[in-house]
CSV table of C-alpha atoms in Angstrom, one decimal:
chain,number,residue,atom,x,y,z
I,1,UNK,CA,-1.5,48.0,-55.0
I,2,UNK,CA,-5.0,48.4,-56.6
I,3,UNK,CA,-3.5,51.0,-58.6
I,4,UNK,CA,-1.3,48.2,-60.0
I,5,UNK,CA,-3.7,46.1,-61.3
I,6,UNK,CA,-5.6,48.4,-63.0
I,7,UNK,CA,-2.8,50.1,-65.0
I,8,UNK,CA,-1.5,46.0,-65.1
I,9,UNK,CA,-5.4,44.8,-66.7
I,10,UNK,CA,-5.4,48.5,-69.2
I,11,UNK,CA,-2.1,47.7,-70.5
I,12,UNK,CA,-2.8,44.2,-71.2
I,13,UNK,CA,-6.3,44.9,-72.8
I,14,UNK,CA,-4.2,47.2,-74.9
I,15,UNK,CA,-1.4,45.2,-76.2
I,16,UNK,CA,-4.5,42.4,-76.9
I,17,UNK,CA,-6.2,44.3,-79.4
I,18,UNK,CA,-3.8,46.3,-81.2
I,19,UNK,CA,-5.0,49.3,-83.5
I,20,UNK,CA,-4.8,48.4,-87.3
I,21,UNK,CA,-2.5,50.4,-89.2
I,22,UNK,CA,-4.8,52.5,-92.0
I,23,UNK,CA,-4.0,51.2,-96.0
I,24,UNK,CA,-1.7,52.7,-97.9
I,25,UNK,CA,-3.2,54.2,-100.5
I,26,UNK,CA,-1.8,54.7,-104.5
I,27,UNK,CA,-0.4,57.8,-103.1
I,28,UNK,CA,2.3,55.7,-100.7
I,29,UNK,CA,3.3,53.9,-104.4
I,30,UNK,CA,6.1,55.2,-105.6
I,31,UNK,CA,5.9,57.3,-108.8
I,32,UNK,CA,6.9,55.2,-112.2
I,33,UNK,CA,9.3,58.1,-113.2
I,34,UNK,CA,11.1,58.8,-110.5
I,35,UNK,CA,15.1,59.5,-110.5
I,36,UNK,CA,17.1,56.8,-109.0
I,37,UNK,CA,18.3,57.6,-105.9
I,38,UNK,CA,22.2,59.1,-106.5
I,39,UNK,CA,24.9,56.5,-104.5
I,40,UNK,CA,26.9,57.7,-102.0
I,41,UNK,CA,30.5,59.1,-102.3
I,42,UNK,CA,32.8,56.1,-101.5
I,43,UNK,CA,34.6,57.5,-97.9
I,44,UNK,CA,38.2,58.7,-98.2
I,45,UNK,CA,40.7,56.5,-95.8
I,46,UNK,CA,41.5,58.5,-92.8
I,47,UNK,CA,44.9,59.2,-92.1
I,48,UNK,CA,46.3,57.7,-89.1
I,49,UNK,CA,47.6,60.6,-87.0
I,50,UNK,CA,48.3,58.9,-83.7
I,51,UNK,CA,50.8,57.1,-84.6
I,52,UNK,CA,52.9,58.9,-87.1
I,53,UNK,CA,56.8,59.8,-86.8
């Protein structure tokens, strides 16, 4: 039971003060030249085998 409360009173002091996240830097920007990201294929229709004469 006294095991309880402590691992109850850690986690709560825990979730209370919350580590902050570091600042992204100007390397996390994202480069002004960069190539657009290419769009997917569109998916081909599947053929419905189950219920085919």
């Amino acid at each position: 039971m006294k095991f309880n409360i402590i691992v109850l009173a850690l986690t709560t002091a825990v979730l209370a003060n919350p580590i902050p996240a570091p600042d992204a830097g100007p390397a996390a920007a994202p480069e002004p030249n960069a190539d657009p990201v290419p769009a997917p294929e569109p998916a081909r229709p599947r053929l419905n085998t189950y219920f085919t004469a």
